[in-house]
Coordinates of C-alpha atoms in Angstrom, one line a residue:
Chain A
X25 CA 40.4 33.9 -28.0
X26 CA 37.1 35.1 -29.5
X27 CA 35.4 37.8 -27.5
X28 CA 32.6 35.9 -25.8
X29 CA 35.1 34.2 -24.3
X30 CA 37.0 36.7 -23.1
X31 CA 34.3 38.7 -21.8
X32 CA 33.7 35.5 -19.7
X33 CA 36.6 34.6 -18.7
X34 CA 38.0 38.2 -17.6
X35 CA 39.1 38.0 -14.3
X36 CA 37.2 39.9 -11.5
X37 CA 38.4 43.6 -11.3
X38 CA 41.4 44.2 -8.9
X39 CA 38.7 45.9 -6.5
X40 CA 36.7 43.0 -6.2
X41 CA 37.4 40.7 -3.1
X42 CA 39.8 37.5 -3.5
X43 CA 38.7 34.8 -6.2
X44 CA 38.1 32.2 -3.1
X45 CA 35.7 35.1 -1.7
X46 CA 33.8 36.1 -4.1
X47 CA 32.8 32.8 -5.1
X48 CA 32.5 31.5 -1.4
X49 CA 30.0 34.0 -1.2
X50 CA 28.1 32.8 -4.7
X51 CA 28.0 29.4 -3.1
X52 CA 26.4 30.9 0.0
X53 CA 23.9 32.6 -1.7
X54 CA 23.4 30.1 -4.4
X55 CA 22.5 27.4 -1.3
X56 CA 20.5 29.8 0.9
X57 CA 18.6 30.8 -2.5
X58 CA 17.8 27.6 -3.7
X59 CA 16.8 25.5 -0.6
X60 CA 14.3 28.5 -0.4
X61 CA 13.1 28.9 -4.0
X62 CA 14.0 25.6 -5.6
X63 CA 16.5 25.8 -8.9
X64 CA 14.1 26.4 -11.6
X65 CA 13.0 30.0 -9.7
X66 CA 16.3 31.1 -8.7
X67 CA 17.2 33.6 -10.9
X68 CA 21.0 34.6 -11.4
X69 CA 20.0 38.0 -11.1
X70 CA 18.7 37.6 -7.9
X71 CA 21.7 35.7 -6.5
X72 CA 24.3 38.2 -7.9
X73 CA 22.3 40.8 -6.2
X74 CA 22.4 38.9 -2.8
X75 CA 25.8 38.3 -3.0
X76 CA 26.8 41.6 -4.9
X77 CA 28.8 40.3 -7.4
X78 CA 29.2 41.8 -10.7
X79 CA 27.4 39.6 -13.8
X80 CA 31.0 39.4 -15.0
X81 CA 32.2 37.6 -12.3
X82 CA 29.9 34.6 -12.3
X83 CA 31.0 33.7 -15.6
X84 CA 33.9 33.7 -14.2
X85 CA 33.4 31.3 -12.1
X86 CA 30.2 29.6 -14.0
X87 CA 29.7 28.2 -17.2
X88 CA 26.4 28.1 -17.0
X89 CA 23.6 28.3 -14.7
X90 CA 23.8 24.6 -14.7
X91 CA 27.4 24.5 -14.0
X92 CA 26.2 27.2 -11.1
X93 CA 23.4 24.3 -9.9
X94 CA 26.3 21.8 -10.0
X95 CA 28.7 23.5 -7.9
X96 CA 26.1 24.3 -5.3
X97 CA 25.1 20.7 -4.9
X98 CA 28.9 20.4 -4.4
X99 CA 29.1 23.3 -1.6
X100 CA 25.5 21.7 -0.2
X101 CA 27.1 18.3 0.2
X102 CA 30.3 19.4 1.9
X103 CA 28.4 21.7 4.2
X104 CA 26.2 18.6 5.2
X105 CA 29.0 15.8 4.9
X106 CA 30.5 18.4 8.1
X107 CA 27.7 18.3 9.5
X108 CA 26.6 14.2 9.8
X109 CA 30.5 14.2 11.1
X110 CA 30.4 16.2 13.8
X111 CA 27.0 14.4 14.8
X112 CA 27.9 10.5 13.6
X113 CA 31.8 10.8 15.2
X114 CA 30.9 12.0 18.2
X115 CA 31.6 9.5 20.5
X116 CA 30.3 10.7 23.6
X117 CA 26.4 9.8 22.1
X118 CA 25.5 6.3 21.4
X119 CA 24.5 5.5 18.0
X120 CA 20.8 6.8 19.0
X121 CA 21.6 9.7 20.8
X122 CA 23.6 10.9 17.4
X123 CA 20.3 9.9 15.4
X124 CA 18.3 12.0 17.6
X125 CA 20.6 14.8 17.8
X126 CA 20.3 15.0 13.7
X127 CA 16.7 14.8 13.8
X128 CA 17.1 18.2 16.8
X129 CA 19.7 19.7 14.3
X130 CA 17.3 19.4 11.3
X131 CA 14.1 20.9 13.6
X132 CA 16.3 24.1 14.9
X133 CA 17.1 24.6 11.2
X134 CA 13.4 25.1 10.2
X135 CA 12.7 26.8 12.7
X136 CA 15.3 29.5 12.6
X137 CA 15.1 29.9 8.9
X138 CA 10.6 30.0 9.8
X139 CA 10.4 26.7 7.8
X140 CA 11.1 28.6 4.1
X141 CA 14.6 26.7 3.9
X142 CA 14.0 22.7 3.6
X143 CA 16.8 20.6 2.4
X144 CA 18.5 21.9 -0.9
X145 CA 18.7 17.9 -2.1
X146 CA 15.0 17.0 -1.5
X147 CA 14.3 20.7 -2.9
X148 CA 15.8 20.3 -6.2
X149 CA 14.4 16.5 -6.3
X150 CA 11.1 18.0 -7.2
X151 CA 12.2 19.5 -9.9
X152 CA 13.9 16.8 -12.0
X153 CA 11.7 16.8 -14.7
X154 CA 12.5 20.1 -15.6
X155 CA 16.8 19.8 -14.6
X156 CA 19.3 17.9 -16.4
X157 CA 20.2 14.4 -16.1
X158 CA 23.7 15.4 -14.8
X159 CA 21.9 17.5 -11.9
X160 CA 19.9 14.0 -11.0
X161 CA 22.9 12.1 -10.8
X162 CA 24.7 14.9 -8.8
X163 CA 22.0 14.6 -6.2
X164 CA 21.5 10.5 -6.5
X165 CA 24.9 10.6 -5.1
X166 CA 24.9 13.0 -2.6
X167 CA 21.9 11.2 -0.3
X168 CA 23.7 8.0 -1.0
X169 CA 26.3 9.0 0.6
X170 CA 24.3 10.4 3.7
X171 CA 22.8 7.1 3.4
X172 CA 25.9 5.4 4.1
X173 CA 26.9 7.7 7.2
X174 CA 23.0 6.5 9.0
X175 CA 23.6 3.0 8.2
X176 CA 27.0 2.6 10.2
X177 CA 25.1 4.6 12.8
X178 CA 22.1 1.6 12.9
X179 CA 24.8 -1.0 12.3
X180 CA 26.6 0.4 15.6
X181 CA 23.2 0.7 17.6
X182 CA 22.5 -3.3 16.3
X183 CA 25.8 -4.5 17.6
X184 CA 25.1 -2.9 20.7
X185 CA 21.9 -4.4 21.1
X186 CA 20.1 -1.0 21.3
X187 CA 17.3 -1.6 18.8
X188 CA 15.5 -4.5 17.1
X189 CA 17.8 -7.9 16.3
X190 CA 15.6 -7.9 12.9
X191 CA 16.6 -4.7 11.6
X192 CA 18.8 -4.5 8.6
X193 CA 21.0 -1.4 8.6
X194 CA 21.3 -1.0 4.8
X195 CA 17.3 -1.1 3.8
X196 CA 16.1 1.0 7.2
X197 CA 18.9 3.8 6.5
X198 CA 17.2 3.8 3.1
X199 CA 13.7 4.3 4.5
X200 CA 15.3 7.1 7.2
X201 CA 16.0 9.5 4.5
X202 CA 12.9 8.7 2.2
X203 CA 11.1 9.6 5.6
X204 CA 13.3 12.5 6.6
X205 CA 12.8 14.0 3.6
X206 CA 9.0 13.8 3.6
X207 CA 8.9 15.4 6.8
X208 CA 11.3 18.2 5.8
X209 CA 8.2 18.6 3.2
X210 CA 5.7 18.2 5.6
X211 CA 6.8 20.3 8.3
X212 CA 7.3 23.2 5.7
X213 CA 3.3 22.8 4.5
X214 CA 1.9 22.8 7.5
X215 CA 4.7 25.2 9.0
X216 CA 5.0 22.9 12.3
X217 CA 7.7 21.0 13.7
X218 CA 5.5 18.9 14.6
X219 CA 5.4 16.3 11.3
X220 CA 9.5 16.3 12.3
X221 CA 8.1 15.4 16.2
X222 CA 5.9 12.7 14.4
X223 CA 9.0 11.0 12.4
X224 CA 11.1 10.8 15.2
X225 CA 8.5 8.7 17.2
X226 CA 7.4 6.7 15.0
X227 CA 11.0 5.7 13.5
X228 CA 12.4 4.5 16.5
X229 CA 9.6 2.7 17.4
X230 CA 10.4 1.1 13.9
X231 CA 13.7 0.8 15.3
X232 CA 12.3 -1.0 18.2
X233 CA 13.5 0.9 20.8
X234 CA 12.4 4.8 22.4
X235 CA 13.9 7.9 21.3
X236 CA 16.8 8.8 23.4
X237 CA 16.0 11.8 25.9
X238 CA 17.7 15.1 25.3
X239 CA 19.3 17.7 28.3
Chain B
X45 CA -17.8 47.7 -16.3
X46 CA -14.1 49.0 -17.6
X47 CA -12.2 47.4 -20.4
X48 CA -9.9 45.4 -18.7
X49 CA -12.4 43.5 -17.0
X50 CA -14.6 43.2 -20.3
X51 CA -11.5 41.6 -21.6
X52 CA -11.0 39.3 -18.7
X53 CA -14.8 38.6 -18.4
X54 CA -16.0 38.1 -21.9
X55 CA -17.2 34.5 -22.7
X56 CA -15.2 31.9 -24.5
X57 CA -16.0 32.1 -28.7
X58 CA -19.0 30.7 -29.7
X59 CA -16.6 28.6 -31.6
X60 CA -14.8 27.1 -28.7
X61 CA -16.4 24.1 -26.8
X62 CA -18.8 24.6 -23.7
X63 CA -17.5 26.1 -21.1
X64 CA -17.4 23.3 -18.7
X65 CA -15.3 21.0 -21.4
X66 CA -12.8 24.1 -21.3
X67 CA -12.2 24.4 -17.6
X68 CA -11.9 20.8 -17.8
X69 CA -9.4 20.8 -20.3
X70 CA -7.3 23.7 -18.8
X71 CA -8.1 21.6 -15.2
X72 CA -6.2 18.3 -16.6
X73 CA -3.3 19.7 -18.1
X74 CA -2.8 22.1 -15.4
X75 CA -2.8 19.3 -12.9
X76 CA -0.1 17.2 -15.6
X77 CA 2.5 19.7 -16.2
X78 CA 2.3 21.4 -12.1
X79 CA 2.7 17.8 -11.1
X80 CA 5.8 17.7 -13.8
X81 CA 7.1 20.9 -13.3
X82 CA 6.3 22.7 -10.1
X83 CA 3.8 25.5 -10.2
X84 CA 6.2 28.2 -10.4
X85 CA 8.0 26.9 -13.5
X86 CA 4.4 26.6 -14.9
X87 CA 4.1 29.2 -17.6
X88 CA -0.1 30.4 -18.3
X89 CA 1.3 30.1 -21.6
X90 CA 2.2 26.4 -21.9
X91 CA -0.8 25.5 -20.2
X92 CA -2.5 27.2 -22.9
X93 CA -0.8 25.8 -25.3
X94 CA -1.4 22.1 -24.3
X95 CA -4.7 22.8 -23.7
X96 CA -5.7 24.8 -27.2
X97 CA -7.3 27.5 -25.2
X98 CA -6.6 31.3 -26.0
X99 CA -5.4 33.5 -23.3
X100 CA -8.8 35.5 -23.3
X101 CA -10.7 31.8 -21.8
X102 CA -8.0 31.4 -19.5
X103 CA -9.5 34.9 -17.8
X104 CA -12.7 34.1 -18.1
X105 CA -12.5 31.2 -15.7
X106 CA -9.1 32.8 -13.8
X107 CA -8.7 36.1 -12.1
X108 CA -5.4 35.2 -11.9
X109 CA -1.9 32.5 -11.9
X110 CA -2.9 31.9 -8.2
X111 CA -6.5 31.3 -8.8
X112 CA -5.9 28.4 -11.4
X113 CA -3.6 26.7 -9.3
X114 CA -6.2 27.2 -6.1
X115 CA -8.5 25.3 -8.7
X116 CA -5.5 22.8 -9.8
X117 CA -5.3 21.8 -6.2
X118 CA -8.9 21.2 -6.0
X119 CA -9.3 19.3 -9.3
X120 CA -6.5 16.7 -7.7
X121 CA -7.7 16.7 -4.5
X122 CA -11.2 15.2 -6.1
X123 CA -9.3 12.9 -8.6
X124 CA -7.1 11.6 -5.4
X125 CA -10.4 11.1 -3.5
X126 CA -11.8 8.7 -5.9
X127 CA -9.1 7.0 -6.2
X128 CA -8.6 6.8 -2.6
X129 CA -12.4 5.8 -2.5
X130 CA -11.5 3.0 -4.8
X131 CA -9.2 1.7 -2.9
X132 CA -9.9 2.3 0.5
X133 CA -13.7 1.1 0.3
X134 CA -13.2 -2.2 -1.8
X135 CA -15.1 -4.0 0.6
X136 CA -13.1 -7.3 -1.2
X137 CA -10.0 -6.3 0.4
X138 CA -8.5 -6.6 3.6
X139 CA -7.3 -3.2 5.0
X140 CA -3.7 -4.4 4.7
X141 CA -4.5 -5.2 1.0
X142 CA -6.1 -1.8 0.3
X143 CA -2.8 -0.3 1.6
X144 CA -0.8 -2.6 -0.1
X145 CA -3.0 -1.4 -3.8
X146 CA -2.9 2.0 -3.1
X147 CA 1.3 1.7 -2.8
X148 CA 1.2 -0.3 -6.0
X149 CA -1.1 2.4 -7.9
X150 CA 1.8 5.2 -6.9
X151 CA 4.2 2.6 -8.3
X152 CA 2.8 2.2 -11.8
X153 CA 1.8 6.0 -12.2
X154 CA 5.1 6.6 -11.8
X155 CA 6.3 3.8 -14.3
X156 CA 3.8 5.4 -16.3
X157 CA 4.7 9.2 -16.5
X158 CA 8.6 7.6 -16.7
X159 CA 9.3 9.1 -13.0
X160 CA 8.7 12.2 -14.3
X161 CA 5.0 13.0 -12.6
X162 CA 4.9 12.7 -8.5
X163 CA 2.7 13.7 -6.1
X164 CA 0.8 17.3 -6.9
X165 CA 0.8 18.5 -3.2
X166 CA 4.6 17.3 -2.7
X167 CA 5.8 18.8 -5.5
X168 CA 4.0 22.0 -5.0
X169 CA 5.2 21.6 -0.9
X170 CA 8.4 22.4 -2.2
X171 CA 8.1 25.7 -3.5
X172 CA 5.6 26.9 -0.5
X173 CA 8.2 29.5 0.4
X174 CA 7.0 31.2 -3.1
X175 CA 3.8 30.5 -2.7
X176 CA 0.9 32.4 -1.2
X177 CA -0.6 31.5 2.4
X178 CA -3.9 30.6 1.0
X179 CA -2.2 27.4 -1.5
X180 CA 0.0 26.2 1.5
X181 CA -3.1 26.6 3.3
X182 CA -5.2 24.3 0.4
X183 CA -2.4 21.7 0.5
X184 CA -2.6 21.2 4.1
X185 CA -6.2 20.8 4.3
X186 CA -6.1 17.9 1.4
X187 CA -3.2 16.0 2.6
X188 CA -5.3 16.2 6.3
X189 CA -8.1 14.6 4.2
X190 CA -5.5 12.1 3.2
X191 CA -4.6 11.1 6.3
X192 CA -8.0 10.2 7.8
X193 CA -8.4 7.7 4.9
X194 CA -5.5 6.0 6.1
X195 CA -6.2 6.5 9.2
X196 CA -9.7 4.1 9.0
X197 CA -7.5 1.8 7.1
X198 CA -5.2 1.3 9.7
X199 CA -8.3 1.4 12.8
X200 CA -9.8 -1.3 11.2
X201 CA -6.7 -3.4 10.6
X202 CA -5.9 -3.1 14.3
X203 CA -10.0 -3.6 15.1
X204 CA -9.0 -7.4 13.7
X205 CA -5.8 -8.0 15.2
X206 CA -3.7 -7.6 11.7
X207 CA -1.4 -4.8 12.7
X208 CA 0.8 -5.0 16.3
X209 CA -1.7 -3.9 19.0
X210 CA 0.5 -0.6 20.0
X211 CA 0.1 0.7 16.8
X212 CA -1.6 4.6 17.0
X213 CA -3.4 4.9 13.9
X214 CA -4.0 8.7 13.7
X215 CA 0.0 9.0 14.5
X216 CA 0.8 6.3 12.2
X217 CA -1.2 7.6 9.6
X218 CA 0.2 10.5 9.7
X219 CA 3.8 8.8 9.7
X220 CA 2.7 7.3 6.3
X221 CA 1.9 10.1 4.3
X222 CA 5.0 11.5 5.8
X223 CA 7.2 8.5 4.0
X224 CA 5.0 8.0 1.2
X225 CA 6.0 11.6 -0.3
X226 CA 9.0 11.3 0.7
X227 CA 9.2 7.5 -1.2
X228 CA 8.1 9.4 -4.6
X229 CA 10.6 12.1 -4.2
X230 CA 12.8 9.5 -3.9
X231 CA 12.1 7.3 -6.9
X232 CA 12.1 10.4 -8.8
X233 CA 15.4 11.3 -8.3
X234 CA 16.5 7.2 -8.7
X235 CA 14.5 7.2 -11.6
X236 CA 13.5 3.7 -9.9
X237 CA 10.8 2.0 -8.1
X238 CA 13.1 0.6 -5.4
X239 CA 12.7 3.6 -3.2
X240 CA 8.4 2.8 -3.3
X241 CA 9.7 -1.1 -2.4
X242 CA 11.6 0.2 0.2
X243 CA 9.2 2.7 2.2
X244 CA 6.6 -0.3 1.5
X245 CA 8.4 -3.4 3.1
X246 CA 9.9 -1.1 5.5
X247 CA 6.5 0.7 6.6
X248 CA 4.8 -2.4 7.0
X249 CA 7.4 -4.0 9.5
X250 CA 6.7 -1.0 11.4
X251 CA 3.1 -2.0 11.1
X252 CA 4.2 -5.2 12.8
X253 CA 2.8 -7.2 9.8
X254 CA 4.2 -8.4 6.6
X255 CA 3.3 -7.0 3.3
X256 CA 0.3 -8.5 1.5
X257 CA 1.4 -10.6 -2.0
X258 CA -0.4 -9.6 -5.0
X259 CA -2.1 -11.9 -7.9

């Protein structure tokens, strides 16, 4: 074992916190970080200092900072996949109550966060030209599979009879994420919930029927 | 006058070209490698460097990194309002038309630039958080000017019965520029133009009118 590689592959020091921990905390970090700053301008440095983690330990973990931008992606997508679950299996909303209730879910997390933090997917999506082709895919994936989730959702509402009988559950959860994601972007430059307000409207008039009221 | 500014404020060599051809110069790949990269991943240097300017001309026209990309903003903002006022007054057209010209001018510039050049004021959206008040400020004001384009577009489409007579063209308009950055975010990170041929037949049923055919 050559020395490089043993400097990186060292194991944290017996006084830092549990391997799980420690890089729980990374992953945190590395999310909050990056849905802020974008990938390009998220320094390790900074991230080690947020998390206060020794360099040595995120080579550890980390190949690279790529590998680092891989794994959150990873973290991002299970944090989110929870998330449309507890929304899209809930089955005391109808299918456009739990559409609505994502759209809410997405507002309250602008606001809290003062509309810096957008989502990490449609974040690092403006930066493609400048990450690798392993990062696109990585994200390519990810929103497909949220597009799945929102088309069984639309699919459920059609079989009910609660929106349009034209609607075609593949191509419009397609066009809810393009849309979602331009008013993630929208509502962060004008630092408004209001392009979110504007979305929600006018998708489910697309939909053909009116947003559900909330409590 | 103290040295610093001297440097800053001396005039170009009497060997470089005018002054205006400079700015111009520094304007058009500024406004390439921001809508490539991002503006904070844009380095003064690599600007410089694909422009054949020396440092001391970039701060002669520039106090500063934010100043250029104030001036990068503006530069698009005039290119995009020509080509808005291409499309959007070609009196040959019907409005529908028109929108359907300006969607397939996004297409091909994205063909063109291999999905690697989106929108300026989208990509640079995404990085507001590390951005001063007075860009996000900028953006905001020329994606307003945006909107109102549309906006006619869509007036004078409902004016002659083309569009469903509910439609609400300030909301819808806004609704479009909404999904239309979110569409190029989207094709980006497909590396396809299915994501444009989505928000496009998708946008227009919510128009309650299908999509014109081209030539």
């Amino acid at each position: 074992m050559d020395k490089d590689t043993d400097r990186k592959r060292r194991p944290p020091s017996s006084k830092a916190p549990a391997r799980g921990e420690t890089r729980d905390r990374l992953m945190q970090i590395g999310m909050e970080i990056v849905s802020e700053r974008g990938f390009s301008a998220t320094g390790i440095e900074l991230v080690l200092k947020h998390a206060e983690v020794p360099k040595g330990s995120f080579y550890y973990y980390f190949k690279s900072k790529d590998d680092f931008g891989l794994a959150v992606i990873d973290s991002y997508a299970e944090y989110f996949a929870h998330r449309l679950q507890r929304i899209f299996q809930n089955a005391s909303l109808t299918p456009m109550e739990q559409l609505s209730a994502f759209i809410d879910g997405g507002a309250a997390g602008l606001r809290k966060f003062e509309f810096r933090r957008g989502c990490l997917v449609g974040t690092m999506g403006q930066e493609l030209s400048i990450l690798s082709e392993e990062i696109r895919h990585r994200l390519e994936t990810v929103i497909q599979q949220w597009e799945v989730c929102v088309e069984h959702c639309l699919r459920a509402a059609l079989d009910r009879g609660q929106v349009r009988p034209t609607l075609e559950p593949a191509t419009a959860s397609r066009y809810f994420w393009i849309g979602w994601e331009g008013a993630i972007l929208r509502a962060k430059l004008s630092q408004s919930i209001e392009p979110i307000e504007v979305f929600r409207s006018q998708f489910f008039e697309f939909l053909g029927c009116t947003p559900p009221t909330g409590n």
